Amino acid sequence: MKTSVIAIDPDVPEPQKVTLAGSVIREGRIVAFPTDTVYGLGVDIFNEEAVKEVYRVKRRSVDKPTSIMISEEGWLRDLVAEVSGPARALMKAFWPGALTIVFPVSKSGRISRMLTGNSDTIGVRIPANEIAVSLIRECGVPITCPSANVSGRPGSCCAEEALRELGGEIDLIIDGGASDFSVPSTVVDLSKGDVCILREGRIPKEAIERIVGDGHARPVNKLMGQACRDPYKIMSKKIILFVCTGNSCRSVIAEALFKKMLREAGESHPSGKNMLSNIEVLSAGVAPLPGMNLPPGTSKVLQEEGIDVSGHRATSLTRELAKRSS
């Protein structure tokens, strides 16, 4: 499969291009698109086969739920069983924005059990991104929004990264420029009455507590940025970028070895694991040859270190990638 890439103006999305992207989703195929956090993978949530394909290309465990995006609050009526008072308060404060709210799912049975992770809840948000909202409106249905990357790898913050991760696996990538943040959305579970923070992302615990009241939010996972005095000032990931000519030898080896060093450091010093996990390591080339296989020497050197780079694809150095790592 050849993955197409189309550029869409992030401020004023061109209607004809949005229509094209929407038609791909309506045909049951996958589109990677920009959001107000990282790039996401969109399919029609009511198309069971398309949802299965998203799980396949991400190599995502079928027992892991996937959040969805809507373009307006009125759509919740057909998706969730209840919208509580705290949910309405958080929606008013942070929607559109980087807050995913987990609701009790509607009993209509329209939402796939795969999306819910075989549970009775569904995560929903409205993104603060013109391209994403325009795409959802064009489709006329909610769409999925897992990050555009293979599970366990860093999220893609630009079209080039999404192409490197999933090129040949998905149908279309919308190039809406680089994301301003590499931190994902905050996930708050309101399905059982109380307020439980499942993942702290761009919107920190303190900001949630300002809306629902101190003492009512129970954090489960704590990510970088939680302790910021300004609750909206989240520490984005530190990008370390290795560059060589073809992104097939020196930069690939440097990237792989540095990642290994970080993993080993995290295992040796558990107290610093959170800080180390906030470092993203990438590589690129100033003149790579598209589709070029890694030379045998590169693979052999890294195999001796117990590192498999068989899935590596040469990536061009872009202005966005250089800017993010500066």
Short mmCIF file of C-alpha atoms in Angstrom, two decimals:
data_model
loop_
_atom_site.label_atom_id
_atom_site.label_comp_id
_atom_site.label_asym_id
_atom_site.label_seq_id
_atom_site.Cartn_x
_atom_site.Cartn_y
_atom_site.Cartn_z
CA MET A 1 0.00 0.00 0.00
CA LYS A 2 1.22 3.48 -0.82
CA THR A 3 0.49 6.09 1.82
CA SER A 4 -0.57 9.45 0.35
CA VAL A 5 0.22 12.75 2.07
CA ILE A 6 -1.76 15.96 1.58
CA ALA A 7 -0.96 19.31 3.15
CA ILE A 8 -3.87 21.22 4.69
CA ASP A 9 -3.71 24.75 6.05
CA PRO A 10 -3.93 24.39 9.86
CA ASP A 11 -5.58 27.81 10.26
CA VAL A 12 -8.03 27.74 7.34
CA PRO A 13 -8.44 24.12 6.17
CA GLU A 14 -9.24 23.93 2.44
CA PRO A 15 -12.75 22.40 2.11
CA GLN A 16 -11.93 20.31 -0.96
CA LYS A 17 -8.97 18.68 0.80
CA VAL A 18 -10.99 18.03 3.94
CA THR A 19 -13.69 16.44 1.76
CA LEU A 20 -11.06 14.18 0.19
CA ALA A 21 -9.79 13.07 3.59
CA GLY A 22 -13.34 12.52 4.81
CA SER A 23 -14.10 10.31 1.81
CA VAL A 24 -11.17 8.07 2.75
CA ILE A 25 -12.63 7.55 6.22
CA ARG A 26 -16.13 6.99 4.84
CA GLU A 27 -14.68 4.25 2.62
CA GLY A 28 -13.47 2.43 5.73
CA ARG A 29 -9.82 3.41 5.43
CA ILE A 30 -7.38 5.05 7.87
CA VAL A 31 -6.32 8.71 7.95
CA ALA A 32 -3.57 10.13 10.17
CA PHE A 33 -4.42 13.69 11.15
CA PRO A 34 -3.09 16.48 13.37
CA THR A 35 -4.70 17.29 16.71
CA ASP A 36 -3.91 19.75 19.48
CA THR A 37 -1.57 17.14 20.99
CA VAL A 38 0.02 14.48 18.76
CA TYR A 39 -1.12 13.13 15.38
CA GLY A 40 -3.99 10.63 15.59
CA LEU A 41 -5.39 7.76 13.51
CA GLY A 42 -8.96 8.29 12.39
CA VAL A 43 -11.60 5.85 11.21
CA ASP A 44 -15.39 5.76 11.49
CA ILE A 45 -16.06 4.39 14.99
CA PHE A 46 -19.15 2.55 13.73
CA ASN A 47 -17.15 0.64 11.08
CA GLU A 48 -16.05 -2.50 12.92
CA GLU A 49 -13.60 -3.64 10.23
CA ALA A 50 -11.94 -0.21 10.10
CA VAL A 51 -11.57 -0.20 13.89
CA LYS A 52 -9.94 -3.65 13.72
CA GLU A 53 -7.52 -2.32 11.09
CA VAL A 54 -6.44 0.52 13.40
CA TYR A 55 -5.61 -2.03 16.08
CA ARG A 56 -3.69 -4.10 13.56
CA VAL A 57 -1.50 -1.33 12.18
CA LYS A 58 -0.74 -0.01 15.67
CA ARG A 59 -0.09 -3.55 16.95
CA ARG A 60 -2.34 -2.58 19.82
CA SER A 61 -3.66 -5.10 22.31
CA VAL A 62 -7.37 -5.73 21.73
CA ASP A 63 -8.07 -5.37 25.45
CA LYS A 64 -6.82 -1.77 25.44
CA PRO A 65 -9.55 0.85 24.88
CA THR A 66 -9.33 3.57 22.24
CA SER A 67 -10.69 7.08 22.75
CA ILE A 68 -12.80 8.87 20.18
CA MET A 69 -13.24 12.45 19.00
CA ILE A 70 -16.41 14.42 18.31
CA SER A 71 -16.94 17.89 16.88
CA GLU A 72 -19.68 19.11 19.22
CA GLU A 73 -21.12 18.22 22.62
CA GLY A 74 -24.55 17.33 21.21
CA TRP A 75 -23.08 14.14 19.77
CA LEU A 76 -22.69 12.76 23.29
CA ARG A 77 -26.42 11.98 23.44
CA ASP A 78 -25.97 8.98 21.14
CA LEU A 79 -22.69 7.82 22.66
CA VAL A 80 -22.85 7.95 26.46
CA ALA A 81 -25.36 6.92 29.11
CA GLU A 82 -24.94 9.97 31.33
CA VAL A 83 -23.20 13.36 31.44
CA SER A 84 -22.70 14.24 35.11
CA GLY A 85 -22.36 17.67 36.68
CA PRO A 86 -18.56 17.38 37.08
CA ALA A 87 -18.33 16.28 33.45
CA ARG A 88 -20.26 19.35 32.29
CA ALA A 89 -18.02 21.59 34.37
CA LEU A 90 -14.86 20.07 32.90
CA MET A 91 -16.27 20.22 29.37
CA LYS A 92 -17.07 23.91 29.82
CA ALA A 93 -13.56 24.61 31.10
CA PHE A 94 -11.44 22.50 28.77
CA TRP A 95 -13.40 21.64 25.60
CA PRO A 96 -12.32 22.05 22.89
CA GLY A 97 -8.96 21.00 24.24
CA ALA A 98 -6.62 18.31 25.49
CA LEU A 99 -8.99 16.65 27.95
CA THR A 100 -10.38 13.17 27.34
CA ILE A 101 -13.36 12.37 29.57
CA VAL A 102 -14.30 8.75 30.22
CA PHE A 103 -18.09 8.34 30.35
CA PRO A 104 -20.37 5.34 30.94
CA VAL A 105 -21.09 4.08 27.44
CA SER A 106 -24.58 4.19 25.95
CA LYS A 107 -26.60 0.98 26.16
CA SER A 108 -27.53 1.31 22.48
CA GLY A 109 -24.78 -1.12 21.54
CA ARG A 110 -23.64 1.01 18.61
CA ILE A 111 -20.11 1.44 19.96
CA SER A 112 -17.77 -1.49 19.34
CA ARG A 113 -16.65 -3.45 22.39
CA MET A 114 -13.17 -3.27 20.91
CA LEU A 115 -13.15 0.52 21.31
CA THR A 116 -14.15 0.20 24.96
CA GLY A 117 -11.62 -2.53 25.73
CA ASN A 118 -14.60 -4.76 26.49
CA SER A 119 -15.63 -2.39 29.29
CA ASP A 120 -18.69 -0.22 29.88
CA THR A 121 -16.91 3.10 29.34
CA ILE A 122 -15.69 5.24 26.45
CA GLY A 123 -13.19 8.12 26.34
CA VAL A 124 -14.33 11.19 24.38
CA ARG A 125 -12.94 14.62 23.60
CA ILE A 126 -13.34 17.60 21.27
CA PRO A 127 -9.93 18.68 19.94
CA ALA A 128 -8.82 22.29 19.71
CA ASN A 129 -7.57 21.86 16.16
CA GLU A 130 -9.30 23.23 13.07
CA ILE A 131 -8.23 20.39 10.78
CA ALA A 132 -9.39 17.70 13.20
CA VAL A 133 -12.75 19.33 13.85
CA SER A 134 -13.32 19.99 10.14
CA LEU A 135 -12.51 16.35 9.36
CA ILE A 136 -14.95 15.03 11.98
CA ARG A 137 -17.72 17.32 10.70
CA GLU A 138 -17.05 16.20 7.14
CA CYS A 139 -17.31 12.54 8.15
CA GLY A 140 -20.52 13.18 10.07
CA VAL A 141 -19.58 10.57 12.68
CA PRO A 142 -17.15 10.38 15.61
CA ILE A 143 -13.72 9.11 14.66
CA THR A 144 -11.02 7.23 16.53
CA CYS A 145 -7.97 9.12 17.74
CA PRO A 146 -5.20 6.81 19.01
CA SER A 147 -1.75 8.27 18.42
CA ALA A 148 -0.24 7.70 14.97
CA ASN A 149 2.50 5.32 15.97
CA VAL A 150 3.16 1.68 16.71
CA SER A 151 2.11 0.92 20.30
CA GLY A 152 4.93 1.46 22.76
CA ARG A 153 6.71 4.02 20.60
CA PRO A 154 6.62 7.83 20.93
CA GLY A 155 3.65 9.62 19.38
CA SER A 156 4.11 11.35 16.03
CA CYS A 157 4.26 15.14 16.22
CA CYS A 158 4.38 15.83 12.48
CA ALA A 159 3.43 14.20 9.19
CA GLU A 160 7.00 13.06 8.55
CA GLU A 161 7.07 11.11 11.81
CA ALA A 162 3.67 9.55 11.10
CA LEU A 163 4.94 8.49 7.66
CA ARG A 164 8.06 6.99 9.17
CA GLU A 165 6.00 5.08 11.71
CA LEU A 166 3.12 3.86 9.56
CA GLY A 167 3.98 4.52 5.93
CA GLY A 168 2.66 1.66 3.79
CA GLU A 169 0.22 0.65 6.54
CA ILE A 170 -2.33 3.47 6.35
CA ASP A 171 -4.01 5.20 3.43
CA LEU A 172 -3.60 8.93 4.00
CA ILE A 173 -1.68 11.38 6.18
CA ILE A 174 -2.83 14.97 6.55
CA ASP A 175 0.17 17.27 6.89
CA GLY A 176 -1.04 20.07 9.13
CA GLY A 177 2.40 21.10 10.33
CA ALA A 178 4.21 20.18 13.51
CA SER A 179 2.30 19.81 16.77
CA ASP A 180 2.95 22.47 19.37
CA PHE A 181 3.02 19.81 22.09
CA SER A 182 4.34 16.24 22.33
CA VAL A 183 2.37 15.67 25.54
CA PRO A 184 -0.90 13.70 25.13
CA SER A 185 -4.31 14.66 26.45
CA THR A 186 -5.20 14.30 30.12
CA VAL A 187 -7.65 11.45 30.71
CA VAL A 188 -10.25 11.80 33.47
CA ASP A 189 -12.63 8.95 34.36
CA LEU A 190 -16.07 10.12 35.54
CA SER A 191 -17.88 6.87 34.84
CA LYS A 192 -18.21 5.80 38.47
CA GLY A 193 -19.27 9.08 40.02
CA ASP A 194 -15.99 10.36 41.42
CA VAL A 195 -13.19 12.04 39.46
CA CYS A 196 -10.24 9.78 38.71
CA ILE A 197 -7.26 11.01 36.69
CA LEU A 198 -6.10 8.03 34.63
CA ARG A 199 -3.39 9.93 32.77
CA GLU A 200 -2.03 13.38 33.47
CA GLY A 201 -1.07 15.07 30.22
CA ARG A 202 -1.28 18.64 28.94
CA ILE A 203 -3.87 19.61 31.56
CA PRO A 204 -2.42 18.90 35.02
CA LYS A 205 -4.15 17.67 38.15
CA GLU A 206 -4.19 21.12 39.72
CA ALA A 207 -6.20 22.54 36.83
CA ILE A 208 -8.73 19.71 37.10
CA GLU A 209 -9.05 20.28 40.85
CA ARG A 210 -9.74 23.96 40.29
CA ILE A 211 -12.90 22.95 38.46
CA VAL A 212 -14.14 19.95 40.46
CA GLY A 213 -12.76 20.93 43.87
CA ASP A 214 -9.62 19.90 45.77
CA GLY A 215 -9.61 16.38 47.10
CA HIS A 216 -11.99 14.96 44.51
CA ALA A 217 -9.43 14.07 41.85
CA ARG A 218 -7.46 10.86 42.38
CA PRO A 219 -4.36 10.62 40.17
CA VAL A 220 -3.33 7.15 39.06
CA ASN A 221 -0.43 7.84 36.70
CA LYS A 222 1.76 10.89 37.23
CA LEU A 223 3.51 12.37 34.21
CA MET A 224 6.00 15.19 33.80
CA GLY A 225 4.61 18.68 34.35
CA GLN A 226 2.43 17.85 37.33
CA ALA A 227 4.38 20.07 39.70
CA CYS A 228 4.40 23.19 37.51
CA ARG A 229 3.32 26.31 39.36
CA ASP A 230 1.43 27.43 36.30
CA PRO A 231 -1.04 24.55 35.75
CA TYR A 232 -1.10 25.19 32.01
CA LYS A 233 2.67 25.15 31.60
CA ILE A 234 3.45 21.50 30.80
CA MET A 235 7.01 20.37 30.24
CA SER A 236 7.18 18.94 26.71
CA LYS A 237 9.54 16.12 25.87
CA LYS A 238 13.22 16.79 25.35
CA ILE A 239 14.11 15.74 21.80
CA ILE A 240 17.59 14.38 21.10
CA LEU A 241 18.20 14.12 17.37
CA PHE A 242 21.10 12.30 15.68
CA VAL A 243 21.80 13.30 12.07
CA CYS A 244 24.01 11.86 9.36
CA THR A 245 23.87 11.82 5.56
CA GLY A 246 21.64 8.86 4.72
CA ASN A 247 20.04 7.92 8.06
CA SER A 248 21.10 4.35 7.40
CA CYS A 249 24.28 3.96 9.43
CA ARG A 250 25.82 6.39 11.94
CA SER A 251 22.68 8.19 13.07
CA VAL A 252 20.73 4.91 13.28
CA ILE A 253 23.42 3.32 15.47
CA ALA A 254 23.63 6.42 17.67
CA GLU A 255 19.85 6.53 18.12
CA ALA A 256 19.60 2.84 19.00
CA LEU A 257 22.54 2.86 21.43
CA PHE A 258 21.37 6.01 23.18
CA LYS A 259 17.88 4.55 23.64
CA LYS A 260 19.47 1.45 25.15
CA MET A 261 21.52 3.61 27.53
CA LEU A 262 18.38 5.42 28.67
CA ARG A 263 16.56 2.14 29.32
CA GLU A 264 19.51 0.79 31.33
CA ALA A 265 19.79 4.03 33.29
CA GLY A 266 16.10 3.87 34.15
CA GLU A 267 16.46 0.30 35.36
CA SER A 268 19.53 1.18 37.47
CA HIS A 269 18.02 4.36 38.93
CA PRO A 270 14.23 3.90 39.32
CA SER A 271 13.86 7.31 40.98
CA GLY A 272 14.90 8.98 37.74
CA LYS A 273 12.79 6.85 35.43
CA ASN A 274 10.08 9.50 34.97
CA MET A 275 12.65 12.10 33.98
CA LEU A 276 14.35 9.73 31.53
CA SER A 277 11.02 8.75 29.99
CA ASN A 278 10.57 12.42 29.07
CA ILE A 279 13.48 12.17 26.61
CA GLU A 280 12.61 11.24 23.02
CA VAL A 281 15.46 10.03 20.79
CA LEU A 282 15.21 10.30 16.99
CA SER A 283 17.46 10.17 13.94
CA ALA A 284 17.32 11.64 10.45
CA GLY A 285 19.41 12.16 7.34
CA VAL A 286 20.19 15.24 5.26
CA ALA A 287 20.07 13.22 2.02
CA PRO A 288 18.48 9.80 2.64
CA LEU A 289 17.46 7.46 -0.16
CA PRO A 290 13.75 6.63 0.26
CA GLY A 291 13.10 2.93 0.74
CA MET A 292 16.79 2.07 1.11
CA ASN A 293 17.45 -0.98 3.27
CA LEU A 294 19.91 -0.74 6.13
CA PRO A 295 23.38 -1.92 5.15
CA PRO A 296 24.33 -5.30 6.68
CA GLY A 297 27.00 -3.69 8.82
CA THR A 298 24.52 -1.49 10.65
CA SER A 299 22.21 -4.37 11.49
CA LYS A 300 25.12 -6.56 12.54
CA VAL A 301 26.60 -3.98 14.92
CA LEU A 302 23.28 -3.45 16.64
CA GLN A 303 22.39 -7.15 16.74
CA GLU A 304 25.58 -7.66 18.76
CA GLU A 305 24.10 -5.19 21.26
CA GLY A 306 20.81 -7.07 21.32
CA ILE A 307 19.01 -4.36 19.33
CA ASP A 308 16.68 -5.09 16.41
CA VAL A 309 16.39 -2.24 13.87
CA SER A 310 14.81 -4.25 11.08
CA GLY A 311 11.81 -1.94 11.07
CA HIS A 312 13.85 1.24 10.59
CA ARG A 313 12.97 3.52 7.68
CA ALA A 314 15.20 6.35 6.54
CA THR A 315 13.82 9.75 7.52
CA SER A 316 14.65 13.14 6.01
CA LEU A 317 15.74 15.97 8.24
CA THR A 318 12.97 18.59 8.15
CA ARG A 319 12.75 22.10 9.47
CA GLU A 320 10.03 21.02 11.91
CA LEU A 321 12.13 18.16 13.25
CA ALA A 322 15.19 20.38 13.66
CA LYS A 323 13.10 23.04 15.40
CA ARG A 324 11.62 20.55 17.86
CA SER A 325 15.05 19.27 18.82
CA SER A 326 16.68 22.68 19.18
#
